[in-house]
mmCIF file of C-alpha atoms in Angstrom:
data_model
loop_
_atom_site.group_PDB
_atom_site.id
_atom_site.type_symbol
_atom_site.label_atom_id
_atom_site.label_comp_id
_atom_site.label_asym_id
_atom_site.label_seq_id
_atom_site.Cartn_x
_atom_site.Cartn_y
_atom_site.Cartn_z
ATOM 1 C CA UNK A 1 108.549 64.177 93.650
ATOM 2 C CA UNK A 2 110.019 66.392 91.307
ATOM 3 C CA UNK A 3 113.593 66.179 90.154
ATOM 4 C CA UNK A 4 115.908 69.139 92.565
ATOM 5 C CA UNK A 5 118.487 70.029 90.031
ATOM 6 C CA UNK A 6 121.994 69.797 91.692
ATOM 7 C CA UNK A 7 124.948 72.396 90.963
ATOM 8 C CA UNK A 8 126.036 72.217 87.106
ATOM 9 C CA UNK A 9 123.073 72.874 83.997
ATOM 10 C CA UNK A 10 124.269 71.911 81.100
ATOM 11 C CA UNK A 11 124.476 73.861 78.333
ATOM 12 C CA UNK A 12 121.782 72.380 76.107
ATOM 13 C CA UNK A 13 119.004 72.075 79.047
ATOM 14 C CA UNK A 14 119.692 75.855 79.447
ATOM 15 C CA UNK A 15 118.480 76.331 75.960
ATOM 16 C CA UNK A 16 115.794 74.022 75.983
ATOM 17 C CA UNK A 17 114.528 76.107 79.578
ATOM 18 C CA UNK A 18 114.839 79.596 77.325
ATOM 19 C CA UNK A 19 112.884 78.101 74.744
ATOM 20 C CA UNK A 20 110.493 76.950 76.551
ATOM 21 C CA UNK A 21 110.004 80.462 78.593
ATOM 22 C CA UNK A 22 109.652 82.074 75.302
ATOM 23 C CA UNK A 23 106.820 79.892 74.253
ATOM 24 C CA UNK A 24 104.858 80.548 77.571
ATOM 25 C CA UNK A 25 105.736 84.694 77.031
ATOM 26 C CA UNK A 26 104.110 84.284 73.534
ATOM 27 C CA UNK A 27 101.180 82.512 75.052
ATOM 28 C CA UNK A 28 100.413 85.979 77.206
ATOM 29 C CA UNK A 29 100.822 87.964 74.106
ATOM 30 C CA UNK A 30 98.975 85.966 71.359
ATOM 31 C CA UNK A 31 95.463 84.825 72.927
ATOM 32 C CA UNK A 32 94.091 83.545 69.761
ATOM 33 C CA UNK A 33 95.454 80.230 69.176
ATOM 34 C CA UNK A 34 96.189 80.328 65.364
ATOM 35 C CA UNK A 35 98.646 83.855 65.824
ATOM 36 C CA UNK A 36 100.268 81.765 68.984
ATOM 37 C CA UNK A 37 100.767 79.133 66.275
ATOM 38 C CA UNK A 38 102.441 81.397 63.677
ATOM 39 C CA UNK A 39 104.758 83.524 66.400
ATOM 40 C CA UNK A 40 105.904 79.651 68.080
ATOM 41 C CA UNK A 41 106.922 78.514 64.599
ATOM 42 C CA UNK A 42 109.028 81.375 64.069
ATOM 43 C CA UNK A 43 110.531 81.093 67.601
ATOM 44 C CA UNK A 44 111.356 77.657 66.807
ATOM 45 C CA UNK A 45 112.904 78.431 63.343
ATOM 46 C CA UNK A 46 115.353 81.353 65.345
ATOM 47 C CA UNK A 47 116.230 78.364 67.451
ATOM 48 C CA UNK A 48 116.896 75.819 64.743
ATOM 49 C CA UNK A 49 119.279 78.010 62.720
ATOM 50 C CA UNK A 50 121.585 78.255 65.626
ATOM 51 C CA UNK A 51 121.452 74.740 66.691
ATOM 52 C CA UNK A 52 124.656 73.311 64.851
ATOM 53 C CA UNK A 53 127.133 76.286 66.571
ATOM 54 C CA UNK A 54 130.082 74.098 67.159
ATOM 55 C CA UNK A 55 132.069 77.136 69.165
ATOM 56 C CA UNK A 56 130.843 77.466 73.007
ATOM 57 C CA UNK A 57 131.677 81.049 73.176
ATOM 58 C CA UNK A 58 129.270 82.093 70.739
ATOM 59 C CA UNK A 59 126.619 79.785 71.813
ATOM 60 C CA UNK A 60 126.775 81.072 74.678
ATOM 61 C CA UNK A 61 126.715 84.474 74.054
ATOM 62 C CA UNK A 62 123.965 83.884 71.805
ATOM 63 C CA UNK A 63 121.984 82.146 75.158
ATOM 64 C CA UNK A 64 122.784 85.277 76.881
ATOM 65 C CA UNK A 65 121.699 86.798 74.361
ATOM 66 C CA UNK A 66 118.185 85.404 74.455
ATOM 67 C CA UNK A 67 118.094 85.938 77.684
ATOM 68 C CA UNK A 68 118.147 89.268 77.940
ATOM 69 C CA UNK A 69 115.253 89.685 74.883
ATOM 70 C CA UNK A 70 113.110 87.869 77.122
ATOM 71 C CA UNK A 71 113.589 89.476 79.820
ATOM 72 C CA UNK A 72 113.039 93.083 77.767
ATOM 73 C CA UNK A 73 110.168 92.093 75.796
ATOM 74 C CA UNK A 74 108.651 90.053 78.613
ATOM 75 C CA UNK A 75 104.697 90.619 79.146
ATOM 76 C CA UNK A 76 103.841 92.877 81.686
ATOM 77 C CA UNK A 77 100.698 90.435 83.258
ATOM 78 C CA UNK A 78 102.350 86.742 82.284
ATOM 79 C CA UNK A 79 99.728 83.565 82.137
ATOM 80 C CA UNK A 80 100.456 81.346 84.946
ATOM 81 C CA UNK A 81 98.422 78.007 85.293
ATOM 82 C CA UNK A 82 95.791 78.229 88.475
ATOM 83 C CA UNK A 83 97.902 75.883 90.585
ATOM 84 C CA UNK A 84 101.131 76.834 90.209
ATOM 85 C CA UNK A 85 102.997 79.504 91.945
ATOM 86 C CA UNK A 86 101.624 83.131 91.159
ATOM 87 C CA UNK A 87 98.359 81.348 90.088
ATOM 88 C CA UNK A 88 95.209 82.247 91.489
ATOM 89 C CA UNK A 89 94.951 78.773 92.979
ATOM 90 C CA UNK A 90 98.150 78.454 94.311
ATOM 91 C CA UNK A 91 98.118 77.465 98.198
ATOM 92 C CA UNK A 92 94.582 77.843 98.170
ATOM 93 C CA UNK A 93 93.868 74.426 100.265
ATOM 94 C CA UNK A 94 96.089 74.438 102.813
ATOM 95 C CA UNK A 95 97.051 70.964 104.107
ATOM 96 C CA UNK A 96 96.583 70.587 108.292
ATOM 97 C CA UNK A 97 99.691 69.349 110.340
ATOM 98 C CA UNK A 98 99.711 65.466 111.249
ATOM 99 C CA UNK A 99 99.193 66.544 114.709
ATOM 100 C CA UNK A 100 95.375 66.696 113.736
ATOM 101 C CA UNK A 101 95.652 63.421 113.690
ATOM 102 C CA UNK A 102 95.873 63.524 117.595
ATOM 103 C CA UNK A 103 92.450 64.982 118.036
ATOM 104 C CA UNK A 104 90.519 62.203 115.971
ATOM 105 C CA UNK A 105 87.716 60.919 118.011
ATOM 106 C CA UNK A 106 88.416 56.944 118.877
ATOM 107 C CA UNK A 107 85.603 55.645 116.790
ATOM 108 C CA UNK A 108 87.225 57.334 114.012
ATOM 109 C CA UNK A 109 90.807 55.867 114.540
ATOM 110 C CA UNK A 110 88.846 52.827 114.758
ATOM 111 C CA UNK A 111 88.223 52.896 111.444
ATOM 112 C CA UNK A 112 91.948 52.848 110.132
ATOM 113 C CA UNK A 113 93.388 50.848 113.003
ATOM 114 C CA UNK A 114 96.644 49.935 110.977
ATOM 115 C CA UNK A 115 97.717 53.493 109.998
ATOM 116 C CA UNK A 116 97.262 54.397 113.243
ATOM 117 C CA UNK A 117 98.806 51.763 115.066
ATOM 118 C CA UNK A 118 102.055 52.076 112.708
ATOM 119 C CA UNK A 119 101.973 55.962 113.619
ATOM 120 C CA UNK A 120 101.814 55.076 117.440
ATOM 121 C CA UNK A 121 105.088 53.466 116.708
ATOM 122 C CA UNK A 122 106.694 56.176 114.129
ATOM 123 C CA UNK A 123 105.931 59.112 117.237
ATOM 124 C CA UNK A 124 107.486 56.827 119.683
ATOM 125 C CA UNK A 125 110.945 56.422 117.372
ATOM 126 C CA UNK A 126 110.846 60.719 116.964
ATOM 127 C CA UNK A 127 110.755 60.893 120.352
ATOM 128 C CA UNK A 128 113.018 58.750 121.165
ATOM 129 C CA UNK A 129 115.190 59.625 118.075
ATOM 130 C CA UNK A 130 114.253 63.109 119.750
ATOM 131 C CA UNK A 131 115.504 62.564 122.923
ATOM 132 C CA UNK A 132 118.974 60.812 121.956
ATOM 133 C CA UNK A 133 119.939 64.198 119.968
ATOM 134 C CA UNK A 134 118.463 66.882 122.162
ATOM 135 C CA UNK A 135 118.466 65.069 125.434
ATOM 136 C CA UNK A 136 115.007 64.104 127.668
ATOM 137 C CA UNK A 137 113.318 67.447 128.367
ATOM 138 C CA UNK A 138 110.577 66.060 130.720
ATOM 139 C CA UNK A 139 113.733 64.564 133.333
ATOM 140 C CA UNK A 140 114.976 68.376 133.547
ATOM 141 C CA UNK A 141 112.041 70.081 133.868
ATOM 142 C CA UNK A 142 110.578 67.570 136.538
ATOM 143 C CA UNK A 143 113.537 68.126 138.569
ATOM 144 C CA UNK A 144 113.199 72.053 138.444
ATOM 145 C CA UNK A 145 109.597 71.575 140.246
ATOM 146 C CA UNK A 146 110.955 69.305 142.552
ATOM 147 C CA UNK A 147 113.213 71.983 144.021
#
């Protein structure tokens, strides 16, 4: 599983994330791979010659600074890969529910009788897990019929 980031980015990852945005923007622009090439090395050399700032005001002014000329000369159809979000792939196989699972003939459970047997005992703990927070449901409504 990916990595969630928590609260605080540090200063230097924020740069590196820029950078890297800028490289994928100048992948929509420059199709042929050679002029990609040629644009990334300059990108890289803007980057370089304000690596060593030692005052955090400026370099972070000059971060904000990027920031905003990516978002102004952004591309107006950006590449995204097939699978990931915005992609034409993206969500395109959607993956069923476990309760599926349920509906499996018994000749086909037969066939993976340990996973099944171990998820017998995981639906028994949820409902019982289930039961302990919200209270039993089947006790109440039994008793409503009853009356």
């Amino acid at each position: 599983m990916a990595q969630i980031p928590s609260g605080l980015i540090s200063h230097s990852k924020k740069v590196c994330s820029l950078y890297k945005r800028c490289l994928r923007m100048l992948e929509s622009f420059h199709v042929p791979r050679d002029k990609f090439r040629y644009e990334a090395v300059l990108l890289r050399e803007r980057f370089e010659k304000n690596r060593n700032i030692p005052d955090a005001r400026v370099a972070k002014q000059l971060l904000l600074n990027g920031e905003e000329d990516l978002f102004r000369y952004s591309h107006a159809q950006p590449k995204y890969f097939p699978e990931s979000p915005k992609g034409i792939a993206f969500e395109r196989f959607g993956t069923p529910p476990d309760s599926v699972l349920d509906y499996w003939d018994p000749i086909e459970k037969a066939q993976y009788p340990k996973f099944f047997a171990h998820r017998e005992v995981l639906k028994k703990e949820y409902e019982e897990f289930y039961n302990k927070m919200y209270g039993d449901t089947t006790s109440e409504k039994e008793s409503k019929s009853d009356k």
